[in-house]
Coordinates of C-alpha atoms in Angstrom, one line a residue:
X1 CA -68.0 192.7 -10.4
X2 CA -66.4 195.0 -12.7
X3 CA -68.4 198.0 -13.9
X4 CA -69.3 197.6 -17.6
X5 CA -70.1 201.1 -18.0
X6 CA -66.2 202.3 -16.8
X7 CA -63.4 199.6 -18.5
X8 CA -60.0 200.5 -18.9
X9 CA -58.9 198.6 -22.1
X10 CA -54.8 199.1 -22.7
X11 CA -53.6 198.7 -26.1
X12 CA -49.8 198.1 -26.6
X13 CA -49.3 199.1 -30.7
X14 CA -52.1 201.4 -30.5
X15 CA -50.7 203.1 -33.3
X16 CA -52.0 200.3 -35.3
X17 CA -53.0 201.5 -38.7
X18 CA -55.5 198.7 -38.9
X19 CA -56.0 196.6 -36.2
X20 CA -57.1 199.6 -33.9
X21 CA -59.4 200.3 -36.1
X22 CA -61.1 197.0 -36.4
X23 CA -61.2 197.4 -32.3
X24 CA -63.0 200.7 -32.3
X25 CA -65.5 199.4 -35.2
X26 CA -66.2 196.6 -32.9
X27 CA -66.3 198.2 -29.8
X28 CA -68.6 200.7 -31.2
X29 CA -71.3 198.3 -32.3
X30 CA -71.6 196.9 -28.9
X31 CA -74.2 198.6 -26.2
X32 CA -73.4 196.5 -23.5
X33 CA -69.8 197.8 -22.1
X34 CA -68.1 201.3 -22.6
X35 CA -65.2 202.8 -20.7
X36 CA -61.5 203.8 -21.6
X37 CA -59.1 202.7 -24.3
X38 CA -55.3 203.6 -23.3
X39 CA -53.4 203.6 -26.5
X40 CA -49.4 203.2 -26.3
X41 CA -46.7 202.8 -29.0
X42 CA -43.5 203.4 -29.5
X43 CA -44.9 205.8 -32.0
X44 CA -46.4 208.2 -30.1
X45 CA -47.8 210.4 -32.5
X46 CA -49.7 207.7 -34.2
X47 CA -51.4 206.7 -31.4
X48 CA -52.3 210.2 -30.6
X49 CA -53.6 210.3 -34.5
X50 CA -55.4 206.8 -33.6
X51 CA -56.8 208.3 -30.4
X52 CA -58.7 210.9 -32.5
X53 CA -59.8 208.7 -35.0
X54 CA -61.6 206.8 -32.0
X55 CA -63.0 209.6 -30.4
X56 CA -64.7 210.7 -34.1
X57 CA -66.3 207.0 -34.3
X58 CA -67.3 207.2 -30.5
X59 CA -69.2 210.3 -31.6
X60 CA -71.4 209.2 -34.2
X61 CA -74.5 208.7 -34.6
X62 CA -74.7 205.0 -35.4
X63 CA -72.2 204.4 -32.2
X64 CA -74.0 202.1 -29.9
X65 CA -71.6 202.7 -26.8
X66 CA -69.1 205.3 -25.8
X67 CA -65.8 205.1 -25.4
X68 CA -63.0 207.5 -24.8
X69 CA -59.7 206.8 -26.2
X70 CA -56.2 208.4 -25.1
X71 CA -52.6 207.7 -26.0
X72 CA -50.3 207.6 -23.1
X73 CA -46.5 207.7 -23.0
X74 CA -45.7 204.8 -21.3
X75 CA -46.7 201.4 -21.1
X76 CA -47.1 201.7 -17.3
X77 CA -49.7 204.0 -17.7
X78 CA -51.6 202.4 -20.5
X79 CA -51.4 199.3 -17.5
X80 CA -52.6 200.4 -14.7
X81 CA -55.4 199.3 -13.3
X82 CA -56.3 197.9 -16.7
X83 CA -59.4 195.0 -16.8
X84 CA -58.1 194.0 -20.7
X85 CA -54.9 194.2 -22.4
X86 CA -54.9 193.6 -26.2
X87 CA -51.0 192.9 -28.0
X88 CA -50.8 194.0 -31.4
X89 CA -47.4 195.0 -32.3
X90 CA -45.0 195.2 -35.5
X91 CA -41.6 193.2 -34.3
X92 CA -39.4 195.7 -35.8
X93 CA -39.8 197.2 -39.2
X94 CA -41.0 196.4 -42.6
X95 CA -36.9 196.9 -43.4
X96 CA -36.7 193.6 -40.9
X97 CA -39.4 191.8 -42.6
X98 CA -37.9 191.9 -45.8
X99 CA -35.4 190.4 -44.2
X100 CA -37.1 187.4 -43.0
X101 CA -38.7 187.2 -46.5
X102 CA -36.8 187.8 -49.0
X103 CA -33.2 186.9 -47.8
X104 CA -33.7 183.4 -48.0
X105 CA -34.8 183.6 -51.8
X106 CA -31.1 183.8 -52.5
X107 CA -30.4 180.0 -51.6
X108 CA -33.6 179.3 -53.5
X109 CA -35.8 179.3 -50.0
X110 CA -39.6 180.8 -50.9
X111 CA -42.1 181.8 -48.1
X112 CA -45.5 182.7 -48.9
X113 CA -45.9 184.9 -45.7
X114 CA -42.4 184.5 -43.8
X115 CA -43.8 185.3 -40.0
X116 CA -45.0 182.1 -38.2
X117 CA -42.1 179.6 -38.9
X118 CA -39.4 179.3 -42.0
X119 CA -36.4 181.1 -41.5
X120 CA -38.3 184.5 -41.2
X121 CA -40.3 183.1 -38.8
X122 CA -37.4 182.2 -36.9
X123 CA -35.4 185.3 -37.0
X124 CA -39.0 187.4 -36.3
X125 CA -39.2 185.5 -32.8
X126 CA -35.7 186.0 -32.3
X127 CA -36.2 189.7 -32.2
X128 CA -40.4 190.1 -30.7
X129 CA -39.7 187.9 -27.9
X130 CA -37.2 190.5 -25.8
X131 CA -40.2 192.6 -26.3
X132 CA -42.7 189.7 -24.8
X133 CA -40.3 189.6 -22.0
X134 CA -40.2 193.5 -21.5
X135 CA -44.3 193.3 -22.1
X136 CA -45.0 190.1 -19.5
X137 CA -42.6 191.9 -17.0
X138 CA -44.7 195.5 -17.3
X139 CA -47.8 193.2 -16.7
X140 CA -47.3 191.9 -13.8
X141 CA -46.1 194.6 -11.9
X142 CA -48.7 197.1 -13.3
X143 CA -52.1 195.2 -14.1
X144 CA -51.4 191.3 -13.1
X145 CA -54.9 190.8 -13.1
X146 CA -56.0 191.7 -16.5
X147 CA -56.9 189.2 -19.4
X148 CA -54.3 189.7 -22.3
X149 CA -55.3 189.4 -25.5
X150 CA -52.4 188.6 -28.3
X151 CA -52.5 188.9 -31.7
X152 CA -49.0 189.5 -32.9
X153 CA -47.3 186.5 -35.3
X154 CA -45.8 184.5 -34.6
X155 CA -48.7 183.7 -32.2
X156 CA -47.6 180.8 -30.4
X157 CA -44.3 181.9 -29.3
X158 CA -45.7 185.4 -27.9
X159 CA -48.3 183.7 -25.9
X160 CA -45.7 181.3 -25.1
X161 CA -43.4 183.8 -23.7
X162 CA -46.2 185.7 -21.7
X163 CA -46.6 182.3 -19.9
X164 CA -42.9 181.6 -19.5
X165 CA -42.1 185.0 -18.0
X166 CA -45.2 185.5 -15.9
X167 CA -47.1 181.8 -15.2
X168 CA -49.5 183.1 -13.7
X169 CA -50.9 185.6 -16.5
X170 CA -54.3 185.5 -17.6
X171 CA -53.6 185.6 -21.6
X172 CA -54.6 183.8 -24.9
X173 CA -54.0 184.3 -28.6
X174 CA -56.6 184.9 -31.4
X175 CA -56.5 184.0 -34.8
X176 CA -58.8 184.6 -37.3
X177 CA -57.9 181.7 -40.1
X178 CA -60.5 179.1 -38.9
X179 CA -62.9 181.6 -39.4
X180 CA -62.3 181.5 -43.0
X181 CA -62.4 177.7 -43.1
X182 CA -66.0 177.6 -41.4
X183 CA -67.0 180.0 -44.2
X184 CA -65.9 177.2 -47.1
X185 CA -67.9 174.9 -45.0
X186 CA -70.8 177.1 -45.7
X187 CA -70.1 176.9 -48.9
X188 CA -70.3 173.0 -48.8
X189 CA -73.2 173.2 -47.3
X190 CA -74.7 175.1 -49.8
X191 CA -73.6 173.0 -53.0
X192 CA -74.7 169.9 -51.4
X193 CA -77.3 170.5 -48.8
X194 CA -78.3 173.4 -51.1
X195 CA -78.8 175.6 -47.4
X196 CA -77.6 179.2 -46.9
X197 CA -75.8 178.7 -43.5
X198 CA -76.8 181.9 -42.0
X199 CA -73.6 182.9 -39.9
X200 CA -70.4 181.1 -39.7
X201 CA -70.9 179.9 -36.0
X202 CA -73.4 177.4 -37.0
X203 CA -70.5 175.2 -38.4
X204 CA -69.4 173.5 -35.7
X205 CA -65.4 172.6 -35.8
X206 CA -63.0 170.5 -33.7
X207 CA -60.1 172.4 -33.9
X208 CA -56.6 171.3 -33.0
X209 CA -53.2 172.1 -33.5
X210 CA -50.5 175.1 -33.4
X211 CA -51.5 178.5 -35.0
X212 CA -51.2 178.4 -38.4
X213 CA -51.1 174.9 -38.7
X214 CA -54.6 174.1 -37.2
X215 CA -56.3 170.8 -38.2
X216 CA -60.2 170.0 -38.1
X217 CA -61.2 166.4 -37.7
X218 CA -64.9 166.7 -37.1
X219 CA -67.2 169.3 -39.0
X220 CA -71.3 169.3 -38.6
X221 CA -73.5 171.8 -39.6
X222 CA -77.3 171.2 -38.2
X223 CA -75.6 167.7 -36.6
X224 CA -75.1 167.0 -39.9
X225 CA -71.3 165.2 -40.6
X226 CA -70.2 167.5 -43.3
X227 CA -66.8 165.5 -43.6
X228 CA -68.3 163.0 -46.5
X229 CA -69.4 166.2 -48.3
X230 CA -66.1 167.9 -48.2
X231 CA -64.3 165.3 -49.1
X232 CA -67.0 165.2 -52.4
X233 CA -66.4 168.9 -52.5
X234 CA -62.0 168.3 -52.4
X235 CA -62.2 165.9 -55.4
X236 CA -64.3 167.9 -57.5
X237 CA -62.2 171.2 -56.7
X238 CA -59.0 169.9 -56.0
X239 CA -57.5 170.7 -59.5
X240 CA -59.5 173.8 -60.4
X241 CA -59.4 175.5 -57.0
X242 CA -62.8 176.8 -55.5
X243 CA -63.5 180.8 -55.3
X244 CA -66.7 182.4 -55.6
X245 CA -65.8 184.2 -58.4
X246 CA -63.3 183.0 -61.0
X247 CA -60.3 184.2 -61.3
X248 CA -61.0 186.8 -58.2
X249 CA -57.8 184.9 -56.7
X250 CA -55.5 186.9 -58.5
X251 CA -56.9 190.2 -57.7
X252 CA -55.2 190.2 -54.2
X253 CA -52.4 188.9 -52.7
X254 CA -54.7 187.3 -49.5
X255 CA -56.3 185.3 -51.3
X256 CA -56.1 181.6 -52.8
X257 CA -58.2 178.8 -54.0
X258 CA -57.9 176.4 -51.4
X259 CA -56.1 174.1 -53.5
X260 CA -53.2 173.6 -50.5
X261 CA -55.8 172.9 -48.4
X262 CA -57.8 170.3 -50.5
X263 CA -54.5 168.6 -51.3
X264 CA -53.5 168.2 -47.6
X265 CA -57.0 166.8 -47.1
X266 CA -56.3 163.9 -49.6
X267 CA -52.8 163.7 -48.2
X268 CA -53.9 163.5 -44.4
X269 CA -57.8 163.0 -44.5
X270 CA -58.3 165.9 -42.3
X271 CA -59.0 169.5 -43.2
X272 CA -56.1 171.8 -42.8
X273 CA -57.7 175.3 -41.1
X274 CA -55.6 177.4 -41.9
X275 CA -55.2 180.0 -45.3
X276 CA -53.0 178.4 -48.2
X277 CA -50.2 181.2 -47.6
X278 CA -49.8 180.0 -43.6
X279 CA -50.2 176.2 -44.4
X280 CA -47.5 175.7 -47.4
X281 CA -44.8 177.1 -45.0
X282 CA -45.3 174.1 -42.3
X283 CA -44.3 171.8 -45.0
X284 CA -40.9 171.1 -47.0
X285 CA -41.2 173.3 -50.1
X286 CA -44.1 171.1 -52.1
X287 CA -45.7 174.1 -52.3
X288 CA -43.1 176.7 -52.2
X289 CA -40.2 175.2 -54.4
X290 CA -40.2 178.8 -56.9
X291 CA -42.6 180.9 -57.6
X292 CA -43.7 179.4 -60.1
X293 CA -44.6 176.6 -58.2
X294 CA -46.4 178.8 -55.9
X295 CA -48.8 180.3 -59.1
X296 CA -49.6 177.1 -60.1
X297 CA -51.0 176.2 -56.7
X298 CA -53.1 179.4 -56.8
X299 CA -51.9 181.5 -54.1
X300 CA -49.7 184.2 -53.9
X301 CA -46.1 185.2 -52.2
X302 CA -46.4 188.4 -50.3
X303 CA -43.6 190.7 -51.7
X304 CA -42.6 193.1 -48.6
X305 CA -42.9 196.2 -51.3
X306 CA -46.7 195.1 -51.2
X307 CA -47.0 195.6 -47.5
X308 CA -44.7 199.0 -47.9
X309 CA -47.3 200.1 -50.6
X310 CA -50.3 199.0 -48.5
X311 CA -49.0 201.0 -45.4
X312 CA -48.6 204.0 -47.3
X313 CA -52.2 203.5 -48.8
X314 CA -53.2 203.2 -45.0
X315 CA -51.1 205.9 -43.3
X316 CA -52.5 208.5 -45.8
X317 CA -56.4 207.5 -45.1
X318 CA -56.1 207.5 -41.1
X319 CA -54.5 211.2 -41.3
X320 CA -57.9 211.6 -43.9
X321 CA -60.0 210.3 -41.0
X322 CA -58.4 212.1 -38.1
X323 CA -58.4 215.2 -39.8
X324 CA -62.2 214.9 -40.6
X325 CA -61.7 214.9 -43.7
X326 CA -63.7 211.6 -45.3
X327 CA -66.9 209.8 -43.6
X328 CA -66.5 206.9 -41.2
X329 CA -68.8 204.2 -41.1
X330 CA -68.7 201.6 -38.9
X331 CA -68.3 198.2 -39.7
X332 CA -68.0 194.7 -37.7
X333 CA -64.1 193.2 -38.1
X334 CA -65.5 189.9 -38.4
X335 CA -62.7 189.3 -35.3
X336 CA -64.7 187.9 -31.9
X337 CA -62.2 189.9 -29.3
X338 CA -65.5 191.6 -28.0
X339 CA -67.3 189.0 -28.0
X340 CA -64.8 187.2 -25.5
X341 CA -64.3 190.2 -23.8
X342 CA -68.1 190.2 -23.2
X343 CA -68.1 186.7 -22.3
X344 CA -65.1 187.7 -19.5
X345 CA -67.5 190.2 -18.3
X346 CA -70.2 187.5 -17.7
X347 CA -72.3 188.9 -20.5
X348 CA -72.7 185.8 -22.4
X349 CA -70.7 182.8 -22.9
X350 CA -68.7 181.8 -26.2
X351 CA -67.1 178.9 -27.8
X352 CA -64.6 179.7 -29.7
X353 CA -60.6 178.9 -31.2
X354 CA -58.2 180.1 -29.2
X355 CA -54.3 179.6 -28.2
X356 CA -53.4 179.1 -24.8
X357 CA -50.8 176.8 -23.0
X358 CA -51.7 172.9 -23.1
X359 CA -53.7 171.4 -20.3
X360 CA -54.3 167.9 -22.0
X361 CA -56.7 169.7 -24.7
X362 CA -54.9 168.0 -27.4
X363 CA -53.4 165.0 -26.2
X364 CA -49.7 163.6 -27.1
X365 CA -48.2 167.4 -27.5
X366 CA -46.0 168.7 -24.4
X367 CA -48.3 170.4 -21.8
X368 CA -47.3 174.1 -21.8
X369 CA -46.5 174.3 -25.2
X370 CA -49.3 177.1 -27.1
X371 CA -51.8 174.9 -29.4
X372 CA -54.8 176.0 -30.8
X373 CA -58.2 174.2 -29.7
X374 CA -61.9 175.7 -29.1
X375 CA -62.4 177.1 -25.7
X376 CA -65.6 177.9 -23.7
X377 CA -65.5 181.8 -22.3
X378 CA -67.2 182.5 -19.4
X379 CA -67.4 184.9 -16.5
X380 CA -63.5 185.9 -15.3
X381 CA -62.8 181.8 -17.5
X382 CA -60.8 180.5 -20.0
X383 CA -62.0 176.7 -20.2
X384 CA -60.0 174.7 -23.2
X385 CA -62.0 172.5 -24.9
X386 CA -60.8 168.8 -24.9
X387 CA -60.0 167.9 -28.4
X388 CA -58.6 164.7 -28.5
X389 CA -55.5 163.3 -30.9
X390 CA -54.2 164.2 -33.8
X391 CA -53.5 161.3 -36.3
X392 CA -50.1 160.3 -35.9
X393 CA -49.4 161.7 -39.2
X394 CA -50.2 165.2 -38.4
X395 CA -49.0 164.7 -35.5
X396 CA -45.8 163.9 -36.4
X397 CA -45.3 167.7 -38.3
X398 CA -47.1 169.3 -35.6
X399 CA -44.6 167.9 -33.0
X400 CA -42.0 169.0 -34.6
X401 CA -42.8 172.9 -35.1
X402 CA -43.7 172.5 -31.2
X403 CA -40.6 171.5 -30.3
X404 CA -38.3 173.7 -32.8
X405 CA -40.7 176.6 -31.1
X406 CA -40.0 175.7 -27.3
X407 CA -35.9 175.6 -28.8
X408 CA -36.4 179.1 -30.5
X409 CA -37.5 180.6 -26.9
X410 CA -35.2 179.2 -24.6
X411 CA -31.9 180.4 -27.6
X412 CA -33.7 183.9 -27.3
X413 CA -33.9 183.9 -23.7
X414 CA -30.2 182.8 -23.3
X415 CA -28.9 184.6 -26.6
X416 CA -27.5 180.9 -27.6
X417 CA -26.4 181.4 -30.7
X418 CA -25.7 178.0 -31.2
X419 CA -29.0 176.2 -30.2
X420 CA -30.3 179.3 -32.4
X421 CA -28.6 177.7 -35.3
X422 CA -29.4 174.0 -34.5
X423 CA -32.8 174.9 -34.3
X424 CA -32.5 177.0 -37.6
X425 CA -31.4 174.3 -39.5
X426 CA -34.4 172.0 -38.3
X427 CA -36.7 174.2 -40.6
X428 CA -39.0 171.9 -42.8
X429 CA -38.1 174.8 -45.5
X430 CA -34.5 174.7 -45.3
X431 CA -33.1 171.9 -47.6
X432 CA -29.6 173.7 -48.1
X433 CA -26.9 172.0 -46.9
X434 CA -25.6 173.1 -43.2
X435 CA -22.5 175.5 -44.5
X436 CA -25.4 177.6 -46.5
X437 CA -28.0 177.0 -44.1
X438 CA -24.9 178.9 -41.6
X439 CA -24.6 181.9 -44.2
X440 CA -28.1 182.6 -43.9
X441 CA -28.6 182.4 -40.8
X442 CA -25.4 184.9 -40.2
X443 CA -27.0 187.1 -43.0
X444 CA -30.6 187.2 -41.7
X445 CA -29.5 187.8 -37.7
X446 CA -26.8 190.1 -38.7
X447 CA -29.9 192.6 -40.7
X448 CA -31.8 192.4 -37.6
X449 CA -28.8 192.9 -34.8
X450 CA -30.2 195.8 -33.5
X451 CA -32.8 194.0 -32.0
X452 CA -30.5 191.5 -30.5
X453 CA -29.0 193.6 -27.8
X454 CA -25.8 191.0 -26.5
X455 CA -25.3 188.5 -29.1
X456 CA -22.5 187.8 -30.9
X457 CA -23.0 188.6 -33.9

C-alpha cells in the first residue's frame, strides 16, 4: 500500500503557467495525501519559478496538506519512482499554433479552436506525437508502474500513442467539457423542476464518444429523465441562445450560448457534451463557414494573438506570485484529477468521464481506439463503464474522426507523407478541392518542420 503521507507526483510541462497551478490549488485543499511534486520542462526556469509558487501555497495557512515541489532537469528524474504522472504540455509554440489556425483561413477554412481535429488539429498531432513516443518510451523504463494522467489536445491521439508505444501503461485522459454540460443540466433543472442542483455530480450522464465530440443519450437528475425537459429547454432557447446573463457571451472568447449544441440536439436527438468551439469543428463548416457565420451562432474564433496576450497577462502574474509580491488564495480548479488520484489510492471511489482505449464500452467503434465514456475509479482500477451504442447517425461522424485519428498516428509514426495527406484531405472541414487541399497541407507542415525531424518536406 502506497504511503499517502510520501507521493511522488511527476509533472512533464511543469512550467505550466496555468494548469500547475490549478494542481497545486487542488492538491492543497486535500488533507488526505501529501508528498513530492517533480516538476520538468523544457523550460527549466519556469518550472523552477512554478516550484516556488507551490512551495508559497504549500505554506499557507488555509493549506490543508503539504507538499513539496521541485523542478528537475530531466524527465528521468521527475520519473523515478513516481506513483502519478500528469501530461500537460504545449506541442510546440504559439508561432506553431497560429499555424494550425490561421493558415487555413487563406482557402476560406475557419476553426473555432484549431487543436483536436481540422487541419490544425492534424498538423498539431503530427508534431506532439514524437514527443508521446519520447514520453511513453521514458515511462516505461523509469516509472512503468505509475498511473498517467493526460491532458494535452489533441486528447485522443496522445492517450492513443501512450498505449501504442507502451501497451501495458496504466494512463487515461481527462477533459473537463462534460462538466460544463452537467452544469446546463442544472440549469434545466432549475427552470422546470424549479430545484437548485446542489453540485454538478448529482446529474447523472451517459457519456459516449471521442473527446471533443462526446454525446449524452441518457440524463437524470434525482432518477428523474431530464431528456423531455431539455428537449423543452432546446426549443425555447434554440434561437436566442441560453447564458445566465445576457449578452455575457461576448465578454470572452470561452464562452458561447449553447446554440451549436441545441441545434445538434434537434439534428441528432442527443445532447452534444462538448463546448460550442470543440463541437462546430467535428462537422463540415455549418458552423464555421466565415466568421460571420460563426457570430451569428454565438460563439467565438480564438485568434492566436488572444492566447499570445493571455500568456503575457499570465507570465507577468506568476513572476508577481513567485516573487511574493501579490496574495494567493487557494481555490478548487473545478478539474477531478485529485479526486481520481484519491480514488487510485483507495480513498474513495469515483465515477467519472474519462478517455482510455476501447474495451467494448461503446460498442460498434474499433477496440483500442481512445473514446470517452464514464469510468468507475477504484483502489490501483480503472473500470470503463459500459455505455452502449451510439445512433447510427452519430455514429457514423464519430467513426469517421476514429478512423482518420488511428491514420494520423500510424503517418506520424512512419513519417508517411502520403497517408498524411490522404488522411488530411478526409477532414469534414476541408471542402477545397485536392490540388488546394495539397498547398495547405505543404504550407502548414512546412511552418512546423522543425518538429518533423526526417520528413520530406
Amino acid at each position: 500500500m502506497t504511503n499517502l503521507d510520501s507521493l511522488k507526483i511527476a509533472y512533464i510541462g511543469g512550467g505550466s503557467k496555468s494548469w500547475a497551478r490549478s494542481l497545486m490549488n487542488d492538491l492543497a485543499l486535500e488533507s488526505r495525501i501529501s508528498g513530492t511534486v517533480a516538476l520538468y520542462d523544457i523550460n527549466y526556469e519556469a518550472a523552477v519559478q512554478n516550484a516556488q509558487i507551490g512551495n508559497q501555497i504549500s505554506q499557507l495557512e488555509e493549506a490543508k496538506s503539504n507538499w513539496k515541489y521541485e523542478a528537475v532537469a530531466t524527465m528521468e528524474e521527475a520519473l523515478s519512482e513516481s506513483d502519478f504522472v500528469i501530461i500537460s504540455i504545449l506541442p510546440g509554440s504559439f508561432e506553431e499554433m497560429a499555424s494550425d489556425v490561421h493558415t487555413p483561413e487563406k482557402y476560406g477554412i475557419y476553426q473555432s479552436v484549431g487543436d483536436t481535429v481540422g487541419p490544425g488539429g492534424f498538423v498539431r498531432a503530427l508534431r506532439t506525437i514524437p514527443m508521446y513516443v519520447e514520453i511513453a518510451n521514458s515511462i516505461k523504463e523509469h516509472s512503468p508502474d505509475a498511473w498517467v494522467i493526460n491532458y494535452t489536445n489533441p486528447m485522443s491521439l496522445c492517450t492513443r500513442t501512450l498505449y501504442e508505444v507502451f501497451p501495458e501503461i496504466k494512463a487515461f485522459g481527462c477533459c473537463h467539457e462534460v462538466f460544463e454540460t452537467q452544469n446546463l443540466l442544472a440549469e434545466v433543472v432549475k427552470e422546470f423542476l424549479n430545484e437548485e442542483v446542489s453540485q454538478r455530480s448529482d446529474i447523472k450522464v451517459n457519456v459516449l464518444g471521442i473527446n471533443h465530440f462526446t454525446w449524452v443519450n441518457q440524463a437524470s437528475y434525482q432518477n428523474i429523465d431530464l431528456i423531455p425537459y431539455y428537449q423543452q429547454f432546446v426549443e425555447k432557447y434554440a434561437e436566442s441562445g441560453f447564458e445566465k446573463e445576457e449578452g455575457s457571451w461576448k465578454n470572452s472568447v470561452f464562452s458561447s450560448c449553447q446554440r451549436v449544441k441545441f441545434d445538434l440536439f434537434k439534428k441528432y436527438g442527443s445532447i452534444a457534451a462538448a463546448g460550442d468551439r470543440h463541437l462546430a469543428e467535428f462537422m463540415p463548416p455549418i458552423y464555421l463557414k466565415d466568421p460571420k457565420t460563426v457570430s451569428s451562432w454565438k460563439f467565438h474564433l480564438t485568434s492566436v494573438d488572444f492566447r499570445k496576450e493571455n500568456l503575457k497577462k499570465r507570465i507577468s502574474e506568476n513572476e508577481e506570485l513567485a516573487a511574493g509580491n501579490q496574495k494567493f488564495e487557494i481555490n478548487s480548479s473545478g478539474e477531478e484529477g485529485v479526486k481520481i488520484i484519491l480514488a487510485l489510492l483507495g480513498v474513495e471511489e469515483v465515477v467519472t468521464n474519462v478517455n482510455y482505449p476501447n474495451k467494448g464500452q461503446i460498442e460498434g467503434l474499433p477496440l483500442g481506439a481512445v473514446v470517452e465514456t464514464n469510468a468507475l475509479f477504484r483502489y490501483d482500477s480503472v473500470q470503463p463503464v459500459f455505455a452502449g451504442k451510439l445512433p447510427l447517425d452519430i455514429h457514423n461522424m464519430i467513426h469517421r474522426h476514429v478512423l482518420n485519428q488511428e491514420s494520423i498516428l500510424q503517418a506520424a509514426l512512419t513519417k508517411d507523407k502520403q497517408l498524411a495527406l490522404n488522411t488530411f484531405v478526409n477532414e469534414p472541414l476541408l471542402t477545397i478541392s485536392r490540388e488546394e487541399a495539397e498547398k495547405l497541407f505543404n504550407e502548414m507542415l512546412s511552418n512546423t518542420r522543425e518538429y518533423l525531424p526526417g520528413w520530406a518536406i
